[in-house]
Amino acid sequence: MSYKVPIIDYPTHYHRLESEIDAAIKEVLSRGDLILREQVSQLESNVASFVGVDYAVGVNSCTDAMHLSLRAAGLGRGDE
């Protein structure tokens, strides 16, 4: 079986929402709300609600997401 995952066309999506994205970035950067602030908390609540769970945690990378997922599953150093 051969299936190719399509590559996301970021420029097209960006241009479609450019004014909204730029306004949100400008607002966050002008206030210095980069971590543990209103938009992050709101995003986490929205994601948790969307997937039907009580909590969600925003992280800065896929590596952090995988690390937290493995820890939440009870896996630690040396586990296979």
XYZ file of C-alpha atoms in Angstrom:
80
model
C 0.000 0.000 0.000
C 1.334 3.403 -0.900
C -0.123 6.532 0.613
C 1.494 9.931 0.566
C 0.634 12.405 3.268
C 0.017 15.760 1.626
C 2.320 18.592 2.632
C 0.541 21.492 4.296
C 0.555 24.604 2.143
C 1.406 27.094 4.897
C 1.560 30.200 2.672
C -1.973 29.625 1.383
C -3.365 29.155 4.890
C -1.394 32.127 6.186
C -2.558 34.478 3.431
C -6.155 33.426 4.005
C -5.885 34.448 7.688
C -3.005 36.926 7.439
C -4.623 39.923 9.144
C -5.934 37.817 12.047
C -2.615 35.998 12.541
C -0.582 39.208 12.379
C -2.908 40.973 14.838
C -2.695 38.080 17.321
C 1.103 37.921 17.091
C 1.404 41.699 17.506
C -0.887 41.655 20.551
C 1.009 38.836 22.258
C 4.454 40.293 21.534
C 3.478 43.817 22.594
C 2.332 42.516 25.997
C 5.127 39.964 26.399
C 2.599 37.153 26.887
C 4.748 34.360 25.528
C 4.235 31.664 28.179
C 1.626 30.845 30.798
C -0.643 33.691 29.769
C -4.205 34.291 28.659
C -3.979 33.032 25.070
C -2.122 29.880 26.097
C -4.683 29.074 28.794
C -7.496 29.740 26.337
C -5.881 27.498 23.702
C -5.415 24.691 26.241
C -9.062 24.949 27.343
C -10.279 24.965 23.742
C -8.169 21.929 22.812
C -9.310 20.017 25.918
C -12.934 20.784 25.123
C -12.496 19.856 21.445
C -11.045 16.418 22.239
C -13.386 15.808 25.190
C -10.921 15.735 28.091
C -10.547 17.760 31.269
C -7.074 19.151 30.591
C -4.656 19.918 27.768
C -1.095 21.222 27.970
C 0.513 23.417 25.352
C 4.196 22.717 24.757
C 6.853 24.303 22.574
C 7.879 21.248 20.561
C 6.934 17.773 19.439
C 9.796 16.440 21.571
C 8.263 17.971 24.705
C 4.851 16.608 23.723
C 6.249 13.082 23.316
C 8.181 13.331 26.585
C 5.087 14.432 28.531
C 2.949 11.772 26.846
C 5.366 9.011 27.825
C 5.584 10.325 31.400
C 1.784 10.526 31.626
C 1.608 6.907 30.442
C 3.887 5.929 33.326
C 6.966 5.163 31.255
C 10.359 6.101 32.606
C 14.064 5.624 32.019
C 14.874 2.045 30.954
C 11.292 1.090 30.073
C 10.697 -0.476 26.685
